[in-house]
Each structure stands twice: as C-alpha cells, then as structure tokens.
Coordinates of C-alpha atoms and ligand atoms in Angstrom, one line a residue:
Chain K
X161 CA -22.4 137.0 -42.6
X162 CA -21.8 137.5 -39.1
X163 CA -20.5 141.2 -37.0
X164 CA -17.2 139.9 -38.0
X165 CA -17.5 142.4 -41.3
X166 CA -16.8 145.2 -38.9
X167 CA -13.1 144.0 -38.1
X168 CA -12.4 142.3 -41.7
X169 CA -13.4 145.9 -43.4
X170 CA -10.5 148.3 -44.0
X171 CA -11.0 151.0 -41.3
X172 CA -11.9 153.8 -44.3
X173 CA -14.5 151.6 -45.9
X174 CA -16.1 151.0 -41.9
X175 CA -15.6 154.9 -41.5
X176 CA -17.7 155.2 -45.3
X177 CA -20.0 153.1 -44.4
X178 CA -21.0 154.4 -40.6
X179 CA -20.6 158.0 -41.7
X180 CA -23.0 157.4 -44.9
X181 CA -25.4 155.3 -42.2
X182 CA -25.4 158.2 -39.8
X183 CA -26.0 161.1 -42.0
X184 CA -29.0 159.5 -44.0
X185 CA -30.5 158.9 -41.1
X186 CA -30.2 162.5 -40.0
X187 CA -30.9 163.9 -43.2
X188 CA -33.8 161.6 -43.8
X189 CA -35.3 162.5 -40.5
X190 CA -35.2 165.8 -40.6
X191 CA -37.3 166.2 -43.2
X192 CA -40.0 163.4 -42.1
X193 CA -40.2 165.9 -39.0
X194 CA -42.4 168.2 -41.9
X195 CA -43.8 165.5 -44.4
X196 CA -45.1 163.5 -40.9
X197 CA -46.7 167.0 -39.5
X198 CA -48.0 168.5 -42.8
X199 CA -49.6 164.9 -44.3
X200 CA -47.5 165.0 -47.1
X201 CA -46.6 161.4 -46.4
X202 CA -48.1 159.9 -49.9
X203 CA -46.3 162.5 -51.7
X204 CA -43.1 161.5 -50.5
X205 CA -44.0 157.9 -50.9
X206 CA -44.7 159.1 -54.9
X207 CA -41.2 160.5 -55.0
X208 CA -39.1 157.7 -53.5
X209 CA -40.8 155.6 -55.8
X210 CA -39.6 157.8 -59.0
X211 CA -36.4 158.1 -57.6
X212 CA -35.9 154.6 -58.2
X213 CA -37.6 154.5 -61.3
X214 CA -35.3 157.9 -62.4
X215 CA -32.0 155.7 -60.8
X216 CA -33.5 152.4 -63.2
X217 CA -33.3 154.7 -66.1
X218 CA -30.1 155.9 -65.6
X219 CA -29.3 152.4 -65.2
X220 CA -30.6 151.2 -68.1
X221 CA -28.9 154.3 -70.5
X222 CA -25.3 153.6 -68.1
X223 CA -26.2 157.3 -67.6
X224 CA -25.0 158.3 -63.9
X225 CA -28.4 157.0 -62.0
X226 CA -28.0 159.8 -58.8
X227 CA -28.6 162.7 -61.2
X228 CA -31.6 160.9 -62.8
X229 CA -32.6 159.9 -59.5
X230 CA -32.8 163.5 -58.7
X231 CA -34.6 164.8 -61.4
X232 CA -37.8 162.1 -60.9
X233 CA -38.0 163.2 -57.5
X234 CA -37.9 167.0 -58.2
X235 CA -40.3 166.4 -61.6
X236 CA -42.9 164.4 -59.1
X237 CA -42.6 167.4 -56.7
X238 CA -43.2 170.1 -59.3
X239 CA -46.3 167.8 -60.8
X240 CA -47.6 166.9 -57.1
X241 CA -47.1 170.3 -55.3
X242 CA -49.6 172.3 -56.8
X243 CA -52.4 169.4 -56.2
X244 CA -51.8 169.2 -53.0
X245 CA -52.0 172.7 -52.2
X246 CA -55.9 173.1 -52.7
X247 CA -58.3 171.3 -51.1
X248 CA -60.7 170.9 -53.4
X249 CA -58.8 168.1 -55.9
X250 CA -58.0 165.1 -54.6
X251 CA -54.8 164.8 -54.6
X252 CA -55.1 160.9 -53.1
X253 CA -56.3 159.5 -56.3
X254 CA -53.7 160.9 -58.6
X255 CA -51.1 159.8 -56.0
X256 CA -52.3 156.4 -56.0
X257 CA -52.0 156.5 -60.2
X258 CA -48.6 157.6 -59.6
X259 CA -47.5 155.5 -57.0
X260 CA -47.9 152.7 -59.2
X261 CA -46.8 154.1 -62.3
X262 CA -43.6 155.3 -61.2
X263 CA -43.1 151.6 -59.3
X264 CA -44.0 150.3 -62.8
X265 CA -41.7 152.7 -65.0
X266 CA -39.1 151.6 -62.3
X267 CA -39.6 147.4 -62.8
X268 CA -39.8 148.5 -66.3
X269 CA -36.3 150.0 -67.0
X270 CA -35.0 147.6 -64.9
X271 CA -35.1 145.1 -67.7
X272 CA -33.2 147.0 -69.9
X273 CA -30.5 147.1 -67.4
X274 CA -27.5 145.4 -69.2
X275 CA -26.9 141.7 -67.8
X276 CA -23.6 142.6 -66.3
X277 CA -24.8 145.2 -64.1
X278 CA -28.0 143.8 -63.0
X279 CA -26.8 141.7 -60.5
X280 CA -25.4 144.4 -57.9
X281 CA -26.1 147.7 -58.9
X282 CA -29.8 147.4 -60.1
X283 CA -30.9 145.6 -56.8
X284 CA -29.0 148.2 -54.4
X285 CA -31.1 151.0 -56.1
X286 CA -34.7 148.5 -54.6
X287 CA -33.2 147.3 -51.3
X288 CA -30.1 149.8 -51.2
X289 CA -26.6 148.2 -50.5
X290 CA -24.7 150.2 -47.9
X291 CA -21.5 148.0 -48.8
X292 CA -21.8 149.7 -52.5
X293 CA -21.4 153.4 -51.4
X294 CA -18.6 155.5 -52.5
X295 CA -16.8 158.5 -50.5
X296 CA -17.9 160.7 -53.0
X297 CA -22.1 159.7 -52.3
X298 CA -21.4 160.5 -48.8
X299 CA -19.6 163.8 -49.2
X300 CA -22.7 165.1 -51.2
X301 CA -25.1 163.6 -47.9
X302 CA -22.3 165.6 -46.1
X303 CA -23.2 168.8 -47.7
X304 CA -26.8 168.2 -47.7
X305 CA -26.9 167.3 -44.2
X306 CA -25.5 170.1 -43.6
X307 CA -26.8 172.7 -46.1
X308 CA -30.5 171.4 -44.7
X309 CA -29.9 171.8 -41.0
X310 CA -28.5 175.1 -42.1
X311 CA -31.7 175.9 -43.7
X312 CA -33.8 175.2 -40.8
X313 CA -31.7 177.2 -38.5
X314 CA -31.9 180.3 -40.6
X315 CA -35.7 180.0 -41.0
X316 CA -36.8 178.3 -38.6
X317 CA -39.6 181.2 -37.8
X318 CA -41.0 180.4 -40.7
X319 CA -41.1 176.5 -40.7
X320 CA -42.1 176.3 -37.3
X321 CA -45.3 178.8 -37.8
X322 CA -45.8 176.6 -41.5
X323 CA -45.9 173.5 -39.4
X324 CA -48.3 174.7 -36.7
X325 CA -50.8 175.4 -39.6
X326 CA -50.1 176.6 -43.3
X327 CA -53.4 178.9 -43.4
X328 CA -52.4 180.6 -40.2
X329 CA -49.3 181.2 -41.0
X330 CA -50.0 182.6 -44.5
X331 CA -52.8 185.1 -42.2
X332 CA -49.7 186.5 -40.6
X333 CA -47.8 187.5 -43.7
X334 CA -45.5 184.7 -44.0
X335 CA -44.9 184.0 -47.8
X336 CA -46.1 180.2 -47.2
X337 CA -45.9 179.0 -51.2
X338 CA -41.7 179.3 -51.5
X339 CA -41.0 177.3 -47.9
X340 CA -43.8 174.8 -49.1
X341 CA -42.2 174.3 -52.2
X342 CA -38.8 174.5 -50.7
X343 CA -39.9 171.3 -48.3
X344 CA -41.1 169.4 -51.2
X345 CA -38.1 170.2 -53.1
X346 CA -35.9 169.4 -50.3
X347 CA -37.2 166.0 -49.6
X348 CA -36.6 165.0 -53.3
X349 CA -33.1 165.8 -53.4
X350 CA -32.7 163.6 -50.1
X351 CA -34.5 161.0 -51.4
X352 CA -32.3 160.9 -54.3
X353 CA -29.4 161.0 -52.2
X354 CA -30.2 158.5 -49.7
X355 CA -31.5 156.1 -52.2
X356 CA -28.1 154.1 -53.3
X357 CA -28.0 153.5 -49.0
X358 CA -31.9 152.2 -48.5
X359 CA -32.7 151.5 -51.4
X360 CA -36.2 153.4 -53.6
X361 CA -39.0 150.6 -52.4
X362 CA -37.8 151.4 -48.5
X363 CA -36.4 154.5 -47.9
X364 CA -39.4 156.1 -46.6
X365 CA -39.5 154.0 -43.9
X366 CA -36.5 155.8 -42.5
X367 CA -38.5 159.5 -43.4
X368 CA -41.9 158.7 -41.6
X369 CA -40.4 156.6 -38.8
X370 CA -38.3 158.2 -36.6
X371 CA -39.9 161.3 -37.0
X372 CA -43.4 159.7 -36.2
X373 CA -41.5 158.4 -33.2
X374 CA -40.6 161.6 -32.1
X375 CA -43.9 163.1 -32.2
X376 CA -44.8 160.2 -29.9
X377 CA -42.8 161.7 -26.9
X378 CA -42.5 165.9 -27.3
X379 CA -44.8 168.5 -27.1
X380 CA -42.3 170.8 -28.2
X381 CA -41.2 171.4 -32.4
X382 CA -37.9 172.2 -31.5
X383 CA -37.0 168.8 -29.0
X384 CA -38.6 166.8 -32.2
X385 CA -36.4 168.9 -34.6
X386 CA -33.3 167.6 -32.4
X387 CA -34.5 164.0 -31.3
X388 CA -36.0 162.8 -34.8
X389 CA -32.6 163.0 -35.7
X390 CA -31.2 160.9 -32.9
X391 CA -33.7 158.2 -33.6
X392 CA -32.9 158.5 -37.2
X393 CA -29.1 157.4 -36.0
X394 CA -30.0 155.1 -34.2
X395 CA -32.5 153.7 -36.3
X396 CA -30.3 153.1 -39.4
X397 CA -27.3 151.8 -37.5
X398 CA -29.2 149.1 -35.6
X399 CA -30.7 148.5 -38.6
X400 CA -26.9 148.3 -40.2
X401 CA -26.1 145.9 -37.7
X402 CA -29.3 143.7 -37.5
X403 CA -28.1 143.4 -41.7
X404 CA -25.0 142.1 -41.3
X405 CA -26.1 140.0 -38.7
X406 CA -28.8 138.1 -40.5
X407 CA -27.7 138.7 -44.0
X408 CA -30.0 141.1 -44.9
X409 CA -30.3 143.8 -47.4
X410 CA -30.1 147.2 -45.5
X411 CA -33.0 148.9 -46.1
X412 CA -35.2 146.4 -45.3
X413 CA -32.9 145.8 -42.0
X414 CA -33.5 150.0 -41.8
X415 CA -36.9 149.5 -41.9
X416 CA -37.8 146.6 -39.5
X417 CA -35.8 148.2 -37.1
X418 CA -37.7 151.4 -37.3
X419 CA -41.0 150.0 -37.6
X420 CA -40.3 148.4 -34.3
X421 CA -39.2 151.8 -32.8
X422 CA -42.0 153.3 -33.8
X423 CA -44.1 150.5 -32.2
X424 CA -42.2 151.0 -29.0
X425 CA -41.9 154.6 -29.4
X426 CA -46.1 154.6 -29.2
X427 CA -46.5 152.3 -26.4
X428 CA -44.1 154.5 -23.9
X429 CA -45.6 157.5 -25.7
X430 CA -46.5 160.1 -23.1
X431 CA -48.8 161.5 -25.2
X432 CA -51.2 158.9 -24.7
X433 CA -53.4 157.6 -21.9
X434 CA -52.6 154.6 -20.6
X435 CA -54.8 151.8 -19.2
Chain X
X86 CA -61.4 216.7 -48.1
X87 CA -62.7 213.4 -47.0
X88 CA -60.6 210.8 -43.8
X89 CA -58.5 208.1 -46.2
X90 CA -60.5 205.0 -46.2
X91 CA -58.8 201.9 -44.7
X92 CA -60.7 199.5 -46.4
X93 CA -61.7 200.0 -49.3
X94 CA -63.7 197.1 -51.5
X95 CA -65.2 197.9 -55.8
X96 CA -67.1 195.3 -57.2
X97 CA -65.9 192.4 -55.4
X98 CA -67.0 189.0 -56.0
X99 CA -64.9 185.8 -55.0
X100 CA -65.8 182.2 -56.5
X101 CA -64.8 179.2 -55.0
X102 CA -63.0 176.8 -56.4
X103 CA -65.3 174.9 -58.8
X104 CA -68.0 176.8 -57.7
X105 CA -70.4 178.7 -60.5
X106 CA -72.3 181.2 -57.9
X107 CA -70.4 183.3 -56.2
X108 CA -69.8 183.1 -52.7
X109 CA -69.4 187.1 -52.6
X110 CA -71.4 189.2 -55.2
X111 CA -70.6 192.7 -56.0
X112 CA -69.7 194.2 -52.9
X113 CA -69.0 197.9 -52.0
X114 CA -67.7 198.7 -48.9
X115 CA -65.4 201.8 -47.4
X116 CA -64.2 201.7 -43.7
X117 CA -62.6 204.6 -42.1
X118 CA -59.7 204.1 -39.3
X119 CA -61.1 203.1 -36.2
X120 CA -64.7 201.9 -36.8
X121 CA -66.0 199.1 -35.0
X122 CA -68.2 197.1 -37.5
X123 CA -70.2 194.2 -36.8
X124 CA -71.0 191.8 -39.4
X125 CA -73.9 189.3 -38.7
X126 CA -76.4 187.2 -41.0
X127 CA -77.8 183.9 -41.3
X128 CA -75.4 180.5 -42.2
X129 CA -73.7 180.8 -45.3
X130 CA -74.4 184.2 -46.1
X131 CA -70.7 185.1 -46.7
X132 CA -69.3 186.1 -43.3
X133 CA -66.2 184.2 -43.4
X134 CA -66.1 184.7 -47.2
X135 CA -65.9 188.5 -46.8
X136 CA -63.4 188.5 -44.0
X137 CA -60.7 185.8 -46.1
X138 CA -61.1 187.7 -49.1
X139 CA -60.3 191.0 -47.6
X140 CA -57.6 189.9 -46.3
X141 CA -56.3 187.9 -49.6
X142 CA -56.2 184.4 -47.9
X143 CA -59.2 183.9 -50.6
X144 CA -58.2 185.3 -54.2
X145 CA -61.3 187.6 -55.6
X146 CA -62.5 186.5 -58.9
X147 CA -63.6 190.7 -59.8
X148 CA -63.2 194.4 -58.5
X149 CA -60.7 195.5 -56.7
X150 CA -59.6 195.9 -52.8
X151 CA -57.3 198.0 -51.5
X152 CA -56.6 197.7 -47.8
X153 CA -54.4 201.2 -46.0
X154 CA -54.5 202.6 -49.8
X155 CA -52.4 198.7 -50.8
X156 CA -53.5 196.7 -53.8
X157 CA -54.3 193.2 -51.5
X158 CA -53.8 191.2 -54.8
X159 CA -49.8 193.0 -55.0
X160 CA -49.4 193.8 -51.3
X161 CA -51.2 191.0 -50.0
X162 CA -48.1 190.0 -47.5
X163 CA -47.3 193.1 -46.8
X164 CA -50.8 194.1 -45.7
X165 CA -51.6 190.5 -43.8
X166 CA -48.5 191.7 -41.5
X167 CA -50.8 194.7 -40.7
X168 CA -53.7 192.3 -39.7
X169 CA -55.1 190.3 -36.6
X170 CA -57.3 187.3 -38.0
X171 CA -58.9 185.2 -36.1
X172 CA -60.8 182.0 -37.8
X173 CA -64.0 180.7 -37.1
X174 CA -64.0 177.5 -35.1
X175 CA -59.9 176.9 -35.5
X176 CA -59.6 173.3 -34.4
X177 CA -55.9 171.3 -33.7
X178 CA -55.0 168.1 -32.9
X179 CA -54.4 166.2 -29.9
X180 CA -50.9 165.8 -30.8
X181 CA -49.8 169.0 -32.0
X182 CA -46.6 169.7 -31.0
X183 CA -46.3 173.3 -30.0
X184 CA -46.8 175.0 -26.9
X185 CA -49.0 177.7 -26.0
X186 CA -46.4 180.7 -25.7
X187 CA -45.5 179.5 -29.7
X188 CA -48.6 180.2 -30.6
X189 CA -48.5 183.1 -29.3
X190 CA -45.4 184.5 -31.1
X191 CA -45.5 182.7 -34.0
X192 CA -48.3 184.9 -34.7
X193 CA -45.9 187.8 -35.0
X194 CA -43.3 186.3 -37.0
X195 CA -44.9 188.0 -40.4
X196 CA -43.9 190.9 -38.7
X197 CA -40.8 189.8 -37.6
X198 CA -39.4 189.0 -41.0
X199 CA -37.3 186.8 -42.5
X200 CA -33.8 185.8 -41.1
X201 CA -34.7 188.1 -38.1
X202 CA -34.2 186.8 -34.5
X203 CA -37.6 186.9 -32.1
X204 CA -36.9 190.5 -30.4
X205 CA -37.1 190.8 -26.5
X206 CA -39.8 192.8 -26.7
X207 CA -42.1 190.0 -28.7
X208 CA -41.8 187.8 -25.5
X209 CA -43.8 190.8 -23.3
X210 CA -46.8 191.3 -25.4
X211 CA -46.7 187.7 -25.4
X212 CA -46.9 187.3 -21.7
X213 CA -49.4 191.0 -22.1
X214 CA -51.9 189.4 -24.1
X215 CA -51.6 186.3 -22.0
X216 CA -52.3 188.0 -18.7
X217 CA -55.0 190.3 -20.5
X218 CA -57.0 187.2 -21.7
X219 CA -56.2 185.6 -18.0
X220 CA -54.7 182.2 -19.5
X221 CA -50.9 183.2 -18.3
X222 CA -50.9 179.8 -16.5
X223 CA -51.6 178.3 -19.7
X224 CA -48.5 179.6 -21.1
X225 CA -45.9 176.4 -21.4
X226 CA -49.0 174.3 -22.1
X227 CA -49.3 171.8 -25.8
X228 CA -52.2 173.7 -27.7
X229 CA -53.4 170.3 -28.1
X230 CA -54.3 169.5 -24.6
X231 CA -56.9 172.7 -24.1
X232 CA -60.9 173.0 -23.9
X233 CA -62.3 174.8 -26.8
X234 CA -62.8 177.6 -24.8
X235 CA -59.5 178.1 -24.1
X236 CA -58.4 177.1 -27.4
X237 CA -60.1 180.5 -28.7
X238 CA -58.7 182.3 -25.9
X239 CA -55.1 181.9 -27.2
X240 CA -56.6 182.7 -30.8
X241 CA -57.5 185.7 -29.6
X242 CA -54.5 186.4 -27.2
X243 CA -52.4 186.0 -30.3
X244 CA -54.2 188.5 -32.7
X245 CA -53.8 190.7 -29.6
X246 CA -49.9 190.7 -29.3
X247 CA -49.9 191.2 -32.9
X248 CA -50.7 194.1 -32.1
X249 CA -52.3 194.8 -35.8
X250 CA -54.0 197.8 -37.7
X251 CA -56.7 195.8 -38.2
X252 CA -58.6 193.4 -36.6
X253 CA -60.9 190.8 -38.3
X254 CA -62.4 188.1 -35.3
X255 CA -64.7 185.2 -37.1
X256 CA -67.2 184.7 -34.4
X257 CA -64.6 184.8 -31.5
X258 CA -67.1 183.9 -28.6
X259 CA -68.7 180.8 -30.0
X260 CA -66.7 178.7 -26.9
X261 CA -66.7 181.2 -24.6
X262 CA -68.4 181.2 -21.6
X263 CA -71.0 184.3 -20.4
X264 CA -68.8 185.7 -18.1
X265 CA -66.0 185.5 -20.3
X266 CA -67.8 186.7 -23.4
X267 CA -68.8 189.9 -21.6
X268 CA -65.3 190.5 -20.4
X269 CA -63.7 189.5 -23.9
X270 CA -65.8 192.2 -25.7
X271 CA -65.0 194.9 -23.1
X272 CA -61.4 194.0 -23.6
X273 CA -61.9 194.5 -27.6
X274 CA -63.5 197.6 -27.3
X275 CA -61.0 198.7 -24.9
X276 CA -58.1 197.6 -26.8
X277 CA -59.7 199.0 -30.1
X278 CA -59.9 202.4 -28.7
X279 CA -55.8 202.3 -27.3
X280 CA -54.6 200.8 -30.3
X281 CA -56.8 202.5 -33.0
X282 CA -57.8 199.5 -34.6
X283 CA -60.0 199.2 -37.5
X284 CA -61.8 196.2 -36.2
X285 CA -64.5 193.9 -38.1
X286 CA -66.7 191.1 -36.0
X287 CA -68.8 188.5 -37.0
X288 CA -70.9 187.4 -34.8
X289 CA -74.6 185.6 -34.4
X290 CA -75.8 186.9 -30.7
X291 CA -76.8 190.0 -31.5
X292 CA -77.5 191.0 -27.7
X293 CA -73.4 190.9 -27.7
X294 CA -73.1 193.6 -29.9
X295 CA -70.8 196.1 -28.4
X296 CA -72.0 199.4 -27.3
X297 CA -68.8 200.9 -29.0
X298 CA -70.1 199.5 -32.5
X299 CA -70.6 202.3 -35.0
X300 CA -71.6 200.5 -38.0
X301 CA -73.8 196.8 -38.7
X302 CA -73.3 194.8 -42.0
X303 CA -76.0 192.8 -42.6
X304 CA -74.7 190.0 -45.2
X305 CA -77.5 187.7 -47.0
X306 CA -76.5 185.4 -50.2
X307 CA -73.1 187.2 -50.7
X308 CA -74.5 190.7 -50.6
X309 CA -74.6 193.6 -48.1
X310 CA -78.4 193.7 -47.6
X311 CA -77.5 196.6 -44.7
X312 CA -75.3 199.0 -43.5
X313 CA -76.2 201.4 -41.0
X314 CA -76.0 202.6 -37.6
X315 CA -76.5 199.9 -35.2
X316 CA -80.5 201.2 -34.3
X317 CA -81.0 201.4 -38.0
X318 CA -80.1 198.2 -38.6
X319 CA -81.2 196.5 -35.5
X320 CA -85.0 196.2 -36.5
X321 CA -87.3 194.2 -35.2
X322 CA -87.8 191.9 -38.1
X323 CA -83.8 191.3 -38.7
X324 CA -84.2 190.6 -34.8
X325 CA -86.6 187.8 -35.6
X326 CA -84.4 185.8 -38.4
X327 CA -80.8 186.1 -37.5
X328 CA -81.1 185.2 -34.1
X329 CA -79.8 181.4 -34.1
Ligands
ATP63 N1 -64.4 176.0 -49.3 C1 -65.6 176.3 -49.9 N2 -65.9 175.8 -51.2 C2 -67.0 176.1 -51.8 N3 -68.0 176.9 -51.3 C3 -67.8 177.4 -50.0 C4 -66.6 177.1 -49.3 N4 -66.7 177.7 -48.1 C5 -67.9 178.3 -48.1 N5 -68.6 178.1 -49.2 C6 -69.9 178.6 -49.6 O1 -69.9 180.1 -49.6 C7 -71.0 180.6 -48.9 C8 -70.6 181.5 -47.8 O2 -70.0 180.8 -46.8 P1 -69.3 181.5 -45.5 O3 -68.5 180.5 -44.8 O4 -68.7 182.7 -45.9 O5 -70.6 181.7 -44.7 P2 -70.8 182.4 -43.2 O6 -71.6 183.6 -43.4 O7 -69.5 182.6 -42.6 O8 -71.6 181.3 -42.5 P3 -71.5 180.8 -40.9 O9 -72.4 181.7 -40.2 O10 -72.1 179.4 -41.0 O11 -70.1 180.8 -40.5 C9 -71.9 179.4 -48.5 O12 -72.9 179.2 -49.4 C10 -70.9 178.2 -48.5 O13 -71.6 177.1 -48.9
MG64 MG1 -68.5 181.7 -41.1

C-alpha cells in the first residue's frame, strides 16, 4: 500500500479516519500529561491491557466489545486505585500479576472468537485498524475529547496542585481522593475508546509518549497541558502515514513514530545539560 | 469561663500502617489562640507524627481531635484550609514542571475552592510573601532548578500567603543558612503576632528557640515527656541529649 489510499478513499471515510487519528491523539495525551507526572504509568499499562482482554470477550460472546472494553478498564481502576494510594503495599508486584493475567485472559478469549470474525476484527482490537473505525466510534472520542478538556478547564486548580504533589495538595484542603479517582477513571474510558484505533498491546505508547515528550521541553504545567496534545497530533498522524506507507498496522506505526519523538524530544530537551 | 481551646487532642494515638506500636501514644494536648509552641526531641520521637495527625493528613487509630472546636476526622478539609503546613525535608525533582509563583498560589487554592477563579488579590500575598522571604527574583523560576535552601524558602513563603489560622513548620530551618535562620524566625514571630496565628515548631537547635515561645513540648517514644514554660523545660540535662 502506498499514500495513494489517501486519494482512492471516499473523502468521508479520509475525513473518519483523520478526525478519529487526531482526536485520540489528543485525548490520549492529555491524560499521559497526569499518569507520566504522577507514576501511574504501570497502572495504565494494566488497564490497556484489560481493555483488550474486556474487547476479546466481547468478541468472543458477539457482545458489542467497546462497552466490555470499558468495563475491564474501569474494574482494573477500581481494583488498582486503592493499592496504589498507600505506600506501604506494593503495588508493583500485583501490577506485574495483572499485567500478565489480563494479557493472558485477552489471548485466551481470543480463541473463542468465531472463525469468521477472527480475521479482521480480533486483530484490530491487538494492533488497532484505523481503516475499521466507524463514524459513530469517533463521535463518542468527539464527546470525550471534549467532555475531558472541559474537565480540566473547570478544575484545573485542583489538578495542577494534585500534580505538583498529592500530599501537599491534600495539606491545603483540596479533597485529593475524588480527582485521583476521577484521573484513573478517566484514563480507562479513553483507553477503551481509543483502543479499536491503536489497538490494546500499543495504545499506551501514544499516553506516555507525547506527554513524556512534552515534559522534555516546558517548565510550565499549563504549556505541557497545551503541547502534549500537539505532539499527540502529530504523533498519530505521522504514524498514520508511515502505516500506509510501509503497510503497517497502525498502532505499531503510532508507536515507532512516538518512540522516536520522544528520543528526539530528549536530545533537544532544554531541560538537560548538554556536553 | 476559660479562652476556647484551638487545639484540642484526647487520647490520641496513631498507628502506621502495618505497624503494631504506635507511633503516637495517648496524647493530651490543649493550645489556646495564639501560643507559640516549640516541639523538639530526639529522631523518631514522633515530631512529624504529631504535626500530620493533627492536621488529619495521618488518620488517628484512638481519641479524638478537634481543631477551632471541628471534629478533624469530619472536618478534616475544612480545617486543612485553615492551616499552614510545612513538611520536613520536602524534596522535588529536577524536572518538575511548575514555576515558583505556582507554588506559591497553589498553596491557596484549598481556600480558593472549587470552580472558583484565582482572585486578584491571591497574586499580592503571593508576590508579599515572596518579597518578605526575599526570593522575589525567584518568582518565574521551575521549583526544580533551586538550592535546598531556597527550596524551603518558597515552602515557607507559601504557608505564609496562605495566610492560615494555624501554623505547623516541620523543622523549617534545616537548609537555611545562619543569617537567614535568624531572620526567618524574627519574621515568624513577627508574622504570628499580626496574624494571630496558633503556631507549632519543630525544631532540633534549641539555641533557635524564639524568644516569643510561650510553651516547649518535649516528645520522647510518642509521648509528651514535657510541657512547660520554655525555662522549665529547657534544663540542663534535656540540653545535654537533644542537642544533635
Ligand atoms: N511511614 C511510616 N511508617 C511506619 N513508621 C513510621 C513512618 N514514619 C515514621 N514512622 C515511625 O514513627 C516514629 C516517629 O516518627 P516521626 O517521623 O514522627 O519522628 P520525628 O520526631 O519527626 O523524627 P525526626 O527528628 O527524625 O524528624 C518513628 O519511630 C518512625 O520510625
Ligand atoms: Mg520529623
């Protein structure tokens, strides 16, 4: 496949796909911009991974897979959140189980998948297949991209002081627990929702990259709030392009692409000392 | 009939997390408005304890505390909104992306509230405390990229502009330098007095106690051992094993 898909495509489908491209990489983003800065990296890791296995299920039962997809990522929130708020667990460890098992479950209901739908549909939900998205999936990333930046505007107080440093912010009377659970819950429902579009095994790539890229060049929460984004747009379309290009799948495209962002991203960094 | 007390602790003692001795043990305390205490004792005697759990960051495992007449356990973000806390040894990274004037404010936005815009007013005591702790040139600086010493001086800039009933510093001069210490605990006293604070301060330099400091705690193994008058308290043999 060559750059010629762009002009073949029926100009809606192009429209579907660049506007489904575009606001995953924003929505993704945006929320990296708090799993990168509070650690939470693993954790979000743990729920891309159910989210697949959630979407395999659904799958397997020909039960819609987005609203399974959903409620893995949620259920790994509600299980995870509370171990990672105190310190003294570990919440590693039980991470790690989980990071496997919900890869496993995942595999696992994918073999129960019925023949005919195996094909296509079983391996966009692993590598994502941005040719297999409908107008309806990207309306709802429309409304989430939306309802999310809206959230952040409203309190963004309250973030912002959460991000500088939970403990401090809980010392000066900020009710920390409902905007901690609020991120976790947050990323799950993007995860879901990106997920047919990057596919479960990659999608974090396009969380903790362009957001880790931003922290590279601001001092400033509010420029990364803004240019995480931007690199999050850029990031997935190049990495749209570089799939049709060399036939790839395009979350791995997404990723690669990223990954070498981020690479760049450090060695221009400001932030570090050159020499 | 007796002054309300501001702090008031019955029978408190807070576990740690997996812990099986407390940390705290059975303390009574009552504070009046406006007393300067000073709370010193040897390394893990329950300094930093005492000041988390009063001020509900650390959930007490008995008794009761009630902070401006407040139940901390049901008011406890209520009553943080009304206090200036300073950590012991606060650390960030070198990458930490938020500017010095943030810091600053962000400490206010308990007070603030929810869905409220940063009021006009926020931005002067921030640039107030800035200028009172002489760091106003560090003001669009990245928190990250400061010496400890200054590090503690935003700290304490920003429980200043919070501008709180209470005051709880952990050790607040451990970075500073002597010149700066002296003039940090004029500026406490000073600013306790204006803003008739109820302030508590834990500290290990005894000769840095301030002369406005009605009333020593002396903390061993999670309990009060003393609480007097500062020349009560101040004897020659506590002299001799708290001084690091
Ligand atoms: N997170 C924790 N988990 C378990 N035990 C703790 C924890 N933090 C402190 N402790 C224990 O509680 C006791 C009191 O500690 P605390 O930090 O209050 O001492 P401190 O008086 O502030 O000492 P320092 O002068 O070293 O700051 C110590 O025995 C310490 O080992
Ligand atoms: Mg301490």
């Amino acid at each position: 496949m060559s750059l010629t898909i762009f002009t073949i495509l029926p100009l809606k489908t192009l429209v579907i796909i660049l506007a489904g491209t575009c606001l995953a990489g924003v929505v993704c983003s945006l929320m990296g911009t708090f799993i990168v800065r509070m650690k939470l990296t693993s954790l979000g890791f743990c729920m891309s991974h159910a989210a697949f296995a959630g979407s395999a299920l659904g799958l397997a039962l020909s039960l819609p897979p987005l609203w399974f997809a959903l409620a893995f990522s949620i259920l790994v929130a509600l299980i995870l959140g509370p171990l990672t708020e105190q310190s003294r667990l570990q919440p590693e460890i039980i991470l790690g189980i989980l990071f496997s098992l919900t890869m496993a479950l995942g595999l696992t209901f994918l073999n129960f998948i019925p023949d005919s739908a195996l094909s296509s549909t079983a391996m966009s939900i692993l590598w994502g297949s941005i040719l297999g998205i409908s107008s309806l999936e990207v309306w709802y990333l429309a409304i989430l991209t939306f309802s999310i930046t809206l959230i952040i505007i409203l309190f963004f107080k309250e973030f912002q002081a959460i991000a500088f440093d939970r403990k401090m912010a809980e010392a000066s009377g900020i009710p920390t627990r409902p905007f901690y659970y609020l991120i976790l819950f947050l990323t799950g429902i993007t995860v879901a929702f990106s997920l047919k579009l990057v596919g479960g095994l990659l999608i974090f790539a396009l969380i903790v990259n362009p957001a880790s890229a931003a922290y590279q060049f601001f001092h400033d929460f509010k420029k990364i709030l803004i240019f995480s984004p931007l690199f999050g747009i850029f990031f997935s379309l190049s990495g749209l392009v570089l799939s049709f290009l060399l036939d790839l799948p395009v979350g791995s495209a997404i990723a690669i692409v990223s990954s070498v962002g981020f690479g760049i991203s450090v060695l221009f960094s400001p932030k570090r000392r050159k020499g | 009939m007796s002054q309300p007390k501001i702090i008031e602790m019955n029978k408190v003692s807070t576990i740690y997390e997996g812990e099986k001795t407390p940390a705290l043990f059975d303390i009574n305390l009552s504070l009046n408005e406006g007393e300067l205490v000073c709370i010193i004792g040897p390394n893990g005697a329950g300094k930093t304890t005492l000041l988390e759990t009063l001020n509900g960051l650390l959930p007490h495992t008995k008794g009761e505390i009630r902070i401006l007449g407040q139940d901390i356990k049901k008011k406890g973000i209520y009553l943080r909104k009304q206090i200036g806390y300073l950590p012991q040894e606060f650390t960030v990274d070198p990458l930490t992306p938020f500017l010095v004037k943030d810091i600053i404010l962000m400490g206010r936005y308990g007070q603030i509230g929810l869905l409220k815009k940063i009021p006009k007013n926020d931005y002067i005591l921030m640039e107030e405390s800035l200028k009172l702790m002489g760091i106003i040139d560090l003001k669009d600086r990245p928190i990250g990229k400061l010496s400890g010493g200054q590090l503690q001086k935003v700290m304490l800039a920003r429980v200043f502009a919070k501008k709180p009933a209470l005051l709880f510093l952990d050790e607040p001069f451990s970075n500073l330098d002597y010149h700066t210490t002296h003039r940090v605990i004029l500026q406490i006293s000073r600013a306790h007095d204006q803003n008739h604070w109820t302030t508590l301060l834990v500290m290990h330099d005894l000769n840095l106690i301030p002369e406005r400091c009605n009333r020593i705690l002396y903390l061993e193994d999670g309990r009060i051992v003393k609480d007097d008058i500062p020349e009560k308290v101040l004897t020659e043999k506590l002299l001799e094993i708290s001084v690091r």
